[in-house]
Amino acid sequence: MQSRESLLDAFPDPGGIPADARLDAPVRMDGVLVGGKVVPWEGPFQDVTSPVRIRSGGGALSPAVIGRFPLMTEEAALRSLDAAVKAWDRGRGEWPTMPVAQRIRCFEKFLDRMRAARAEVVRLLMWEIGKSRPDSEKEFDRTVIYVRDTLNALKDLDRASSRFTIEDGVIGQIRRAPLGVTLCMGPFNYPLNETYTTLVPAILMGNPVVFKPPRFGVLLHAPLLSAFGDCFPPGVVNLVSGVGRQVVGPLMASGKIDVFAFIGTSPAADAIRKQHPKPHRLRCVLGLEAKNPAVILPDADLELAVKECLLGTLSFNGQRCTAIKLVFVHESVAADFVERLSAAVSALKIGMPWNEGVSITPLPEPGKPALLAELVADAVAKGARVVNPGGGATAESFFSPAVVYPVSASMRLFREEQFGPVVPVVPFRNPEEAVAAIVASDYGQQVALFGKDPEQLARLVDPLVNQVSRVNLNSQCQRGPDTFPFTGRKDSAEGTLSVTDALRVFSIRALVAAKENDLNRGILTDILRERRSSFLSTDYIF
Ligand code: G3H
């Protein structure tokens, strides 16, 4: 059973950190990536502290200071933006007009540099956001695969576009063209993966980018900054770091951002996008908050449901936008389910990200344990209880996972996204009660249904696919595989991401058309034969 004392005991003294997890020295990100170079930063810096506390000789705990990054000013952020604007050059820059095969070659070079940075990035993921070692490795490897798959998807897209169409006497060649300067902002829970899943397709389609790392998860970009400068033409990739309100608002207010790719919360997305002076010009692709429910039907395989709900609710401490954040369970199996779930949660290992077999790790957001405790207290005051012994204990950056039951509609946990290790369980008599709650919810990302009866599952699938974007059967909610569409309804998303969808999101179809006659046939034949154009081309990328 967890207690404040046992949580505190999980923090290490410096000697207790394995050599391969240790940071030999703080990571000093002393330069700014702008215009293709890492330029020394002369202004103020932000110290980065880890959610991991370190025990001193006397036993006192203090947050580990793991590095620093430039606290950029509005003027500096605008200089980065201007570098991207110059690289775009109203669509006439080197990058947006470069043949696809050459752009792909730049990325292949980058991918080699990226692979070489694996150990360093994984170590920083552990220290900056407290992600366990296997999950940090998975985040890195999944991102490398995503980049590779994106390159292959663009080759396919380009091959399909490397031909002319003749329709109703008109010859046409249709391709996808870039949109312009793109601002990419990823979230702290996947600071590498969910930054790169927009950054990479945006750049690859020919759009120069300014990217702003999340509040937690900045230093892990340091090992790759010079690679961006070395692999792409000047100004194609620029990084802005600092306080979001100070640097992001001015970027948007400049009116020079054409595409806004953001993964975070809807209030933050709204606050940023509305600063654009011509909002109709701004293309947005947004991955936002969610409150994905699981629905456990009376005939569900409870062992399987507990296993999937445990993963779904508590992987990376529940800090996933796709996490299951509310569990509806039929009253006939509720007691059994809650007991099994509670036992499974009690068996989870709490510790440091590098500890073998660890599941629950320190939380990076400083106010999070207190906020989670508030949500649990609200539920308890209204008649629920924490079922698992020691659940809800807090100490420093730890929050011991809590299974809260029975949760009802009057409680904050029923509707607020906890984004942390709290599992609210709601009993129901009729599945319609769960469906009604999903219909009424502000969110519409995914749902997980657990049951065996095909007839009953089908009856739920049909209404639910019009409420959410993915219905999972006897499986937790998740984004992957990354080739599947990742989107949501209502407050949960705008636009669709996947390996192939992202290439479309960051581009627009453009075509060259000509009435079919001898003059035009001759012109087109000459352009192709003499390779006079990147756009008008039948070259096939092998
Ligand atoms: O935070 C939201 C992520 O897109 C979740 O991805 O389901 O693969 O953990 P995941």
Coordinates of C-alpha atoms and ligand atoms in Angstrom, one line a residue:
M1 CA 0.0 0.0 0.0
Q2 CA 1.3 3.4 -0.9
S3 CA 1.7 6.2 1.7
R4 CA 3.4 9.5 1.5
E5 CA 6.5 8.0 3.1
S6 CA 6.7 5.1 0.6
L7 CA 6.4 7.6 -2.3
L8 CA 9.1 9.8 -0.9
D9 CA 11.3 6.7 -0.5
A10 CA 11.1 6.1 -4.2
F11 CA 13.2 9.2 -4.9
P12 CA 16.9 8.4 -5.4
D13 CA 20.1 9.8 -4.0
P14 CA 22.6 10.6 -6.8
G15 CA 24.4 7.3 -6.3
G16 CA 21.2 5.4 -6.9
I17 CA 20.8 6.5 -10.5
P18 CA 22.1 3.9 -13.0
A19 CA 25.0 5.1 -15.1
D20 CA 23.1 4.8 -18.4
A21 CA 20.4 7.1 -17.1
R22 CA 22.6 9.7 -15.5
L23 CA 23.0 13.1 -17.1
D24 CA 26.7 13.8 -16.8
A25 CA 26.2 17.6 -17.0
P26 CA 23.2 19.8 -17.3
V27 CA 22.0 20.2 -21.0
R28 CA 22.7 23.9 -21.8
M29 CA 20.7 24.8 -24.8
D30 CA 22.6 28.1 -25.3
G31 CA 21.7 28.7 -28.9
V32 CA 18.6 29.4 -31.0
L33 CA 17.9 27.6 -34.3
V34 CA 17.2 30.4 -36.7
G35 CA 17.8 30.7 -40.5
G36 CA 19.6 27.3 -40.6
K37 CA 22.1 28.0 -37.9
V38 CA 22.2 27.6 -34.1
V39 CA 23.0 31.2 -33.2
P40 CA 24.3 31.9 -29.6
W41 CA 21.6 33.4 -27.4
E42 CA 22.5 36.5 -25.6
G43 CA 19.3 37.0 -23.5
P44 CA 17.9 35.3 -20.4
F45 CA 17.5 31.6 -19.9
Q46 CA 15.0 29.3 -18.3
D47 CA 16.3 26.7 -16.0
V48 CA 14.8 23.3 -16.5
T49 CA 14.0 21.2 -13.4
S50 CA 13.0 17.6 -13.6
P51 CA 10.0 16.1 -11.9
V52 CA 12.5 13.7 -10.4
R53 CA 13.6 14.8 -6.9
I54 CA 17.1 14.0 -5.7
R55 CA 17.9 13.2 -2.1
S56 CA 20.8 15.1 -0.6
G57 CA 23.2 13.6 2.0
G58 CA 21.0 14.9 4.8
G59 CA 17.9 13.3 3.3
A60 CA 16.3 16.5 2.0
L61 CA 14.7 16.3 -1.5
S62 CA 15.1 18.9 -4.2
P63 CA 14.2 19.0 -7.9
A64 CA 17.1 18.1 -10.2
V65 CA 18.2 21.0 -12.4
I66 CA 18.9 19.4 -15.7
G67 CA 19.6 22.2 -18.0
R68 CA 18.4 25.5 -19.5
F69 CA 17.0 26.9 -22.7
P70 CA 16.7 30.4 -24.2
L71 CA 13.8 32.4 -22.8
M72 CA 13.2 34.1 -26.1
T73 CA 11.7 37.6 -26.4
E74 CA 8.9 38.7 -28.8
E75 CA 11.6 40.3 -31.1
A76 CA 13.6 37.1 -31.2
A77 CA 10.6 35.0 -31.9
L78 CA 9.7 37.3 -34.7
R79 CA 13.2 37.0 -36.1
S80 CA 12.7 33.2 -36.3
L81 CA 9.4 33.7 -38.0
D82 CA 11.0 36.1 -40.5
A83 CA 13.6 33.4 -41.3
A84 CA 10.7 31.0 -42.2
V85 CA 8.9 33.8 -44.2
K86 CA 12.1 34.3 -46.2
A87 CA 12.5 30.6 -46.8
W88 CA 8.9 30.5 -48.1
D89 CA 9.4 33.7 -50.1
R90 CA 5.7 33.7 -51.0
G91 CA 6.0 30.2 -52.4
R92 CA 9.1 31.0 -54.5
G93 CA 11.7 29.9 -52.0
E94 CA 14.2 27.1 -52.7
W95 CA 12.4 24.6 -50.4
P96 CA 8.8 25.1 -51.5
T97 CA 9.9 24.7 -55.2
M98 CA 12.4 21.9 -54.7
P99 CA 11.5 18.6 -56.4
V100 CA 10.0 16.0 -54.1
A101 CA 12.8 13.6 -54.6
Q102 CA 15.4 16.1 -53.3
R103 CA 13.3 17.0 -50.3
I104 CA 13.1 13.3 -49.5
R105 CA 16.9 13.1 -49.7
C106 CA 17.3 15.9 -47.2
F107 CA 15.0 14.0 -44.8
E108 CA 17.0 10.7 -45.3
K109 CA 20.1 12.6 -44.1
F110 CA 18.1 13.9 -41.1
L111 CA 16.8 10.5 -40.3
D112 CA 20.4 9.2 -40.0
R113 CA 21.3 12.0 -37.6
M114 CA 18.1 11.3 -35.7
R115 CA 18.9 7.6 -35.2
A116 CA 22.3 8.5 -33.8
A117 CA 20.7 10.7 -31.1
R118 CA 18.5 8.0 -29.7
A119 CA 20.2 7.4 -26.3
E120 CA 20.5 11.1 -25.6
V121 CA 16.8 11.9 -26.5
V122 CA 15.6 8.9 -24.5
R123 CA 17.5 10.0 -21.4
L124 CA 16.1 13.5 -21.7
L125 CA 12.5 12.2 -22.1
M126 CA 13.0 10.3 -18.8
W127 CA 14.3 13.4 -17.0
E128 CA 12.2 16.1 -18.5
I129 CA 8.8 14.5 -18.3
G130 CA 9.3 11.4 -16.1
K131 CA 8.4 8.9 -18.9
S132 CA 9.5 5.4 -18.1
R133 CA 12.5 4.1 -20.1
P134 CA 10.5 1.6 -22.2
D135 CA 7.9 4.2 -23.0
S136 CA 10.6 6.8 -23.8
E137 CA 12.3 4.3 -26.1
K138 CA 9.0 3.5 -27.7
E139 CA 8.3 7.2 -28.3
F140 CA 11.6 7.6 -30.0
D141 CA 11.4 4.5 -32.1
R142 CA 7.8 5.1 -33.1
T143 CA 8.8 8.6 -34.3
V144 CA 11.7 7.3 -36.4
I145 CA 9.3 4.8 -38.0
Y146 CA 6.7 7.6 -38.5
V147 CA 9.3 9.7 -40.4
R148 CA 10.4 6.7 -42.5
D149 CA 6.7 5.8 -43.3
T150 CA 6.0 9.4 -44.1
L151 CA 8.8 9.5 -46.6
N152 CA 7.5 6.3 -48.2
A153 CA 3.9 7.7 -48.3
L154 CA 5.1 10.8 -50.1
K155 CA 6.9 8.7 -52.6
D156 CA 3.6 6.8 -53.3
L157 CA 1.7 10.1 -53.5
D158 CA 4.3 11.5 -55.9
R159 CA 4.3 8.4 -58.0
A160 CA 0.5 8.6 -58.3
S161 CA 0.8 12.3 -59.4
S162 CA 3.6 11.6 -61.9
R163 CA 1.1 11.3 -64.8
F164 CA -1.2 13.4 -66.8
T165 CA -5.0 13.0 -67.0
I166 CA -7.0 13.8 -70.1
E167 CA -10.6 14.6 -69.4
D168 CA -13.2 16.2 -71.7
G169 CA -10.5 17.5 -74.0
V170 CA -8.4 19.0 -71.2
I171 CA -4.9 17.8 -70.2
G172 CA -4.1 18.1 -66.6
Q173 CA -1.4 17.3 -64.1
I174 CA -2.5 17.4 -60.5
R175 CA -0.1 17.4 -57.5
R176 CA -0.1 18.6 -54.0
A177 CA 1.6 22.0 -53.2
P178 CA 2.7 23.5 -49.9
L179 CA 0.5 26.0 -48.0
G180 CA 3.1 28.3 -46.4
V181 CA 4.7 29.2 -43.1
T182 CA 3.6 26.7 -40.5
L183 CA 3.6 26.9 -36.7
C184 CA 3.9 23.5 -35.0
M185 CA 3.3 23.0 -31.3
G186 CA 3.3 19.6 -29.6
P187 CA 2.2 18.6 -26.1
F188 CA 4.4 17.7 -23.1
N189 CA 3.2 14.1 -22.9
Y190 CA 4.7 13.2 -26.3
P191 CA 7.1 16.1 -26.8
L192 CA 9.1 14.4 -29.5
N193 CA 6.5 12.2 -31.2
E194 CA 3.6 14.6 -31.4
T195 CA 5.8 17.5 -32.4
Y196 CA 7.3 15.5 -35.2
T197 CA 4.0 14.0 -36.4
T198 CA 3.1 17.5 -37.6
L199 CA 6.6 19.0 -38.1
V200 CA 7.8 16.3 -40.4
P201 CA 4.9 16.2 -42.9
A202 CA 4.7 20.0 -42.8
I203 CA 8.3 20.4 -43.8
L204 CA 8.3 17.5 -46.2
M205 CA 5.4 19.0 -48.2
G206 CA 7.5 22.1 -48.7
N207 CA 6.3 24.4 -45.8
P208 CA 9.0 26.2 -43.8
V209 CA 8.3 25.7 -40.1
V210 CA 8.6 27.5 -36.8
F211 CA 8.2 25.1 -33.9
K212 CA 7.6 25.8 -30.3
P213 CA 8.3 22.9 -27.9
P214 CA 5.9 22.4 -25.0
R215 CA 6.5 23.8 -21.5
F216 CA 8.0 20.5 -20.4
G217 CA 10.1 18.7 -23.1
V218 CA 12.3 21.4 -24.6
L219 CA 15.8 20.0 -23.9
L220 CA 15.2 16.8 -25.8
H221 CA 15.2 18.8 -29.0
A222 CA 18.7 20.1 -28.3
P223 CA 20.5 17.0 -29.7
L224 CA 18.8 17.5 -33.1
L225 CA 19.0 21.3 -33.5
S226 CA 22.2 21.3 -35.6
A227 CA 20.9 18.4 -37.7
F228 CA 18.0 20.6 -38.8
G229 CA 20.4 23.3 -39.7
D230 CA 22.7 20.9 -41.6
C231 CA 20.0 18.9 -43.5
F232 CA 17.7 21.6 -44.7
P233 CA 18.1 25.0 -46.5
P234 CA 18.3 28.1 -44.3
G235 CA 15.1 29.0 -42.6
V236 CA 13.2 25.8 -43.3
V237 CA 13.2 24.8 -39.6
N238 CA 13.3 27.3 -36.8
L239 CA 12.7 26.8 -33.1
V240 CA 11.1 29.3 -30.7
S241 CA 11.5 28.6 -27.0
G242 CA 10.1 30.6 -24.1
V243 CA 6.9 31.5 -22.4
G244 CA 4.0 30.7 -24.8
R245 CA 2.0 33.8 -24.1
Q246 CA 5.0 36.0 -24.9
V247 CA 6.3 34.3 -28.0
V248 CA 3.4 32.6 -29.7
G249 CA 0.8 35.4 -29.6
P250 CA 3.1 37.8 -31.6
L251 CA 3.8 35.1 -34.1
M252 CA 0.1 34.6 -34.8
A253 CA -0.7 38.4 -34.6
S254 CA 1.9 39.0 -37.3
G255 CA -0.5 37.5 -39.8
K256 CA 2.5 35.6 -41.3
I257 CA 1.5 32.2 -40.2
D258 CA -0.5 30.2 -42.8
V259 CA -0.9 26.9 -41.0
F260 CA -1.3 26.2 -37.3
A261 CA -0.6 22.7 -36.1
F262 CA -1.3 22.3 -32.5
I263 CA -1.7 19.4 -30.0
G264 CA -2.9 20.6 -26.6
T265 CA -6.1 22.0 -25.0
S266 CA -8.9 23.7 -26.8
P267 CA -8.7 26.9 -24.7
A268 CA -5.1 27.3 -25.6
A269 CA -5.7 26.6 -29.3
D270 CA -8.6 29.1 -29.4
A271 CA -6.6 31.8 -27.6
I272 CA -3.8 31.4 -30.2
R273 CA -5.7 31.1 -33.4
K274 CA -8.0 34.1 -32.7
Q275 CA -5.0 36.4 -32.7
H276 CA -4.5 35.9 -36.4
P277 CA -5.7 39.1 -38.1
K278 CA -7.2 37.1 -41.0
P279 CA -8.5 33.9 -39.4
H280 CA -10.0 32.7 -42.7
R281 CA -6.5 32.4 -44.1
L282 CA -5.3 30.2 -41.3
R283 CA -5.4 26.5 -41.8
C284 CA -5.7 24.6 -38.5
V285 CA -5.0 21.0 -37.6
L286 CA -5.7 20.5 -33.9
G287 CA -5.5 17.5 -31.6
L288 CA -7.3 18.6 -28.4
E289 CA -8.5 17.2 -25.1
A290 CA -10.7 14.1 -24.6
K291 CA -12.6 12.2 -22.0
N292 CA -12.6 8.7 -23.6
P293 CA -15.0 6.4 -21.9
A294 CA -14.8 2.6 -21.6
V295 CA -18.1 0.7 -21.4
I296 CA -18.1 -2.7 -19.7
L297 CA -21.1 -4.7 -20.7
P298 CA -22.5 -7.5 -18.4
D299 CA -21.0 -10.3 -20.6
A300 CA -17.6 -8.7 -20.9
D301 CA -14.5 -10.9 -20.3
L302 CA -13.5 -9.1 -17.1
E303 CA -9.9 -10.3 -17.1
L304 CA -9.4 -8.8 -20.5
A305 CA -11.4 -5.6 -19.6
V306 CA -9.2 -5.0 -16.5
K307 CA -6.0 -5.6 -18.5
E308 CA -7.0 -3.1 -21.3
C309 CA -8.5 -0.6 -18.8
L310 CA -5.4 -0.7 -16.7
L311 CA -3.3 0.1 -19.8
G312 CA -5.9 2.6 -21.1
T313 CA -6.2 4.5 -17.9
L314 CA -2.7 4.5 -16.5
S315 CA -0.1 4.2 -19.2
F316 CA 2.3 7.1 -18.7
N317 CA 0.3 7.9 -15.5
G318 CA -2.9 8.5 -17.6
Q319 CA -1.2 11.5 -19.4
R320 CA -2.4 10.6 -22.9
C321 CA -5.0 12.4 -24.8
T322 CA -6.3 9.0 -25.8
A323 CA -6.4 7.6 -22.3
I324 CA -9.6 6.1 -21.0
K325 CA -10.7 8.7 -18.5
L326 CA -14.1 7.4 -17.4
V327 CA -15.1 3.7 -17.0
F328 CA -18.8 2.8 -17.2
V329 CA -19.4 -0.7 -15.8
H330 CA -22.7 -2.6 -15.7
E331 CA -24.0 -2.9 -12.1
S332 CA -24.2 -6.7 -12.3
V333 CA -20.4 -6.9 -12.7
A334 CA -19.3 -3.6 -11.1
A335 CA -18.2 -5.1 -7.8
D336 CA -16.1 -7.8 -9.4
F337 CA -14.6 -5.4 -12.0
V338 CA -13.7 -2.8 -9.4
E339 CA -12.1 -5.4 -7.1
R340 CA -10.0 -6.8 -9.9
L341 CA -9.0 -3.4 -11.2
S342 CA -8.1 -2.2 -7.7
A343 CA -5.9 -5.3 -7.2
A344 CA -4.2 -4.6 -10.6
V345 CA -3.6 -1.0 -9.8
S346 CA -2.2 -1.9 -6.3
A347 CA 0.3 -4.2 -8.1
L348 CA 1.7 -1.4 -10.3
K349 CA 5.2 -0.4 -9.5
I350 CA 5.9 3.2 -8.5
G351 CA 9.4 4.5 -9.1
M352 CA 11.9 6.4 -11.2
P353 CA 11.6 6.3 -15.0
W354 CA 14.7 4.1 -15.3
N355 CA 13.6 1.5 -12.7
E356 CA 12.9 -1.9 -14.1
G357 CA 9.1 -2.6 -14.5
V358 CA 8.0 0.8 -13.3
S359 CA 4.6 2.1 -14.3
I360 CA 3.9 5.1 -12.1
T361 CA 6.5 7.9 -12.2
P362 CA 6.7 11.5 -11.1
L363 CA 4.4 14.0 -12.9
P364 CA 6.0 17.0 -14.7
E365 CA 3.2 19.6 -14.1
P366 CA 4.0 21.2 -10.7
G367 CA 0.4 21.7 -9.7
K368 CA -0.9 18.3 -10.9
P369 CA -0.9 16.2 -7.7
A370 CA -2.9 18.9 -5.9
L371 CA -5.4 19.2 -8.7
L372 CA -5.9 15.5 -8.9
A373 CA -6.4 15.4 -5.1
E374 CA -9.0 18.1 -5.5
L375 CA -10.9 16.1 -8.1
V376 CA -10.8 13.0 -5.9
A377 CA -11.9 15.0 -2.8
D378 CA -14.9 16.4 -4.8
A379 CA -16.0 12.9 -5.7
V380 CA -15.5 11.6 -2.1
A381 CA -17.5 14.5 -0.8
K382 CA -20.3 13.5 -3.1
G383 CA -20.4 9.9 -2.1
A384 CA -17.6 8.0 -3.9
R385 CA -14.6 6.4 -2.3
V386 CA -11.0 5.5 -3.3
V387 CA -11.2 1.8 -3.6
N388 CA -7.5 0.8 -3.8
P389 CA -5.5 1.0 -0.5
G390 CA -3.2 4.0 -0.6
G391 CA -4.7 5.4 -3.8
G392 CA -4.6 9.2 -4.0
A393 CA -1.6 9.6 -1.7
T394 CA 0.6 12.5 -2.8
A395 CA 4.3 13.3 -2.2
E396 CA 6.2 15.9 -4.1
S397 CA 5.6 15.1 -7.8
F398 CA 4.0 11.7 -7.1
F399 CA 0.3 10.9 -7.1
S400 CA -0.5 7.3 -6.2
P401 CA -3.1 6.1 -8.7
A402 CA -6.6 6.1 -7.4
V403 CA -9.6 4.0 -8.5
V404 CA -12.7 6.1 -7.5
Y405 CA -16.1 4.4 -7.2
P406 CA -19.0 4.9 -7.6
V407 CA -18.7 8.1 -9.7
S408 CA -21.8 9.9 -10.8
A409 CA -22.8 12.8 -13.1
S410 CA -22.6 15.4 -10.3
M411 CA -18.9 14.9 -9.7
R412 CA -16.1 16.8 -11.5
L413 CA -14.4 13.6 -12.4
F414 CA -17.4 12.7 -14.5
R415 CA -16.8 15.5 -17.0
E416 CA -13.4 17.1 -16.4
E417 CA -10.3 15.7 -18.1
Q418 CA -8.0 14.5 -15.3
F419 CA -5.0 13.8 -17.5
G420 CA -3.4 11.9 -14.6
P421 CA -3.5 8.7 -12.6
V422 CA -7.2 8.7 -11.4
V423 CA -9.7 6.1 -12.7
P424 CA -13.3 7.1 -12.2
V425 CA -15.7 4.2 -12.4
V426 CA -19.4 4.8 -13.0
P427 CA -22.0 2.0 -12.5
F428 CA -24.9 1.8 -15.0
R429 CA -28.1 -0.3 -15.3
N430 CA -28.8 0.3 -19.0
P431 CA -26.1 0.8 -21.7
E432 CA -28.3 3.7 -22.9
E433 CA -27.1 5.7 -19.8
A434 CA -23.5 5.5 -21.0
V435 CA -24.5 6.4 -24.6
A436 CA -26.5 9.4 -23.3
A437 CA -23.5 10.6 -21.3
I438 CA -21.3 10.2 -24.4
V439 CA -23.8 12.2 -26.5
A440 CA -24.0 14.9 -23.9
S441 CA -20.2 15.1 -23.5
D442 CA -18.1 18.0 -24.9
Y443 CA -15.6 15.5 -26.2
G444 CA -15.7 13.1 -29.0
Q445 CA -12.4 11.3 -29.6
Q446 CA -12.8 7.5 -28.9
V447 CA -14.7 4.9 -26.9
A448 CA -13.8 1.4 -25.8
L449 CA -16.5 -1.2 -25.6
F450 CA -16.1 -4.5 -23.7
G451 CA -18.5 -7.3 -24.3
K452 CA -19.0 -10.6 -26.2
D453 CA -22.5 -10.4 -27.8
P454 CA -22.1 -9.3 -31.4
E455 CA -25.7 -8.1 -31.5
Q456 CA -25.4 -5.8 -28.5
L457 CA -22.0 -4.5 -29.6
A458 CA -23.3 -3.7 -33.1
R459 CA -26.3 -1.9 -31.5
L460 CA -23.8 0.4 -29.7
V461 CA -21.3 0.8 -32.5
D462 CA -23.8 2.4 -34.9
P463 CA -24.8 5.3 -32.7
L464 CA -21.3 5.7 -31.3
V465 CA -19.5 6.2 -34.6
N466 CA -21.5 9.4 -34.9
Q467 CA -20.3 10.6 -31.5
V468 CA -16.6 9.7 -31.6
S469 CA -14.0 9.0 -34.3
R470 CA -12.9 5.6 -33.2
V471 CA -14.8 2.8 -31.4
N472 CA -12.5 0.2 -29.9
L473 CA -13.8 -3.3 -29.3
N474 CA -12.4 -5.1 -26.3
S475 CA -9.3 -2.9 -26.7
Q476 CA -8.0 0.2 -25.0
C477 CA -8.2 3.6 -26.8
Q478 CA -5.1 4.6 -28.6
R479 CA -3.8 6.6 -31.5
G480 CA -1.8 3.9 -33.2
P481 CA -1.2 2.3 -35.6
D482 CA -0.1 5.6 -37.0
T483 CA -1.4 4.8 -40.4
F484 CA -4.9 4.8 -39.0
P485 CA -6.8 8.2 -38.9
F486 CA -6.4 10.1 -35.7
T487 CA -9.1 12.7 -35.2
G488 CA -12.1 13.6 -33.0
R489 CA -15.4 15.4 -32.9
K490 CA -16.7 18.3 -30.9
D491 CA -13.9 19.8 -28.6
S492 CA -11.5 17.0 -29.3
A493 CA -10.0 17.7 -32.7
E494 CA -10.0 19.6 -36.0
G495 CA -8.6 17.9 -39.0
T496 CA -7.2 14.4 -39.3
L497 CA -3.7 13.1 -38.8
S498 CA -2.2 9.8 -39.9
V499 CA 0.9 9.1 -42.0
T500 CA -1.0 9.7 -45.2
D501 CA -3.6 12.2 -44.0
A502 CA -0.9 14.5 -42.6
L503 CA 0.6 14.9 -46.1
R504 CA -2.7 16.1 -47.3
V505 CA -3.4 18.4 -44.3
F506 CA -0.2 20.3 -44.9
S507 CA -0.7 20.8 -48.7
I508 CA -3.3 21.8 -51.2
R509 CA -4.1 20.3 -54.6
A510 CA -2.7 22.4 -57.4
L511 CA -2.9 21.6 -61.1
V512 CA -1.7 22.7 -64.5
A513 CA -4.4 22.3 -67.2
A514 CA -4.4 22.9 -70.9
K515 CA -6.9 22.4 -73.7
E516 CA -5.8 19.5 -75.8
N517 CA -4.4 20.9 -79.0
D518 CA -1.2 20.8 -81.0
L519 CA 0.2 23.9 -79.4
N520 CA -0.3 22.7 -75.8
R521 CA 0.8 19.1 -76.6
G522 CA 4.0 20.5 -78.0
I523 CA 4.7 22.8 -75.0
L524 CA 4.0 20.0 -72.5
T525 CA 6.2 17.5 -74.4
D526 CA 9.0 20.0 -74.5
I527 CA 8.8 20.8 -70.8
L528 CA 8.8 17.1 -69.9
R529 CA 11.6 16.1 -72.3
E530 CA 13.9 19.0 -71.3
R531 CA 13.0 18.7 -67.6
R532 CA 12.1 22.4 -67.4
S533 CA 9.7 22.1 -64.4
S534 CA 9.6 20.4 -61.0
F535 CA 5.8 20.4 -61.0
L536 CA 5.2 19.4 -64.6
S537 CA 7.1 16.1 -64.6
T538 CA 6.6 12.4 -65.1
D539 CA 9.7 11.4 -63.2
Y540 CA 9.1 8.4 -61.1
I541 CA 10.7 8.2 -57.6
F542 CA 12.1 4.7 -57.1
Ligands
G3H1 O1 -1.7 12.1 -26.1 C1 -2.2 11.6 -27.1 C2 -1.5 10.7 -28.0 O2 -1.8 10.9 -29.3 C3 -1.8 9.3 -27.6 O3 -1.1 8.4 -28.4 O4 -2.6 6.5 -27.9 O5 -0.4 6.2 -29.0 O6 -0.6 6.9 -26.6 P1 -1.1 6.9 -28.0

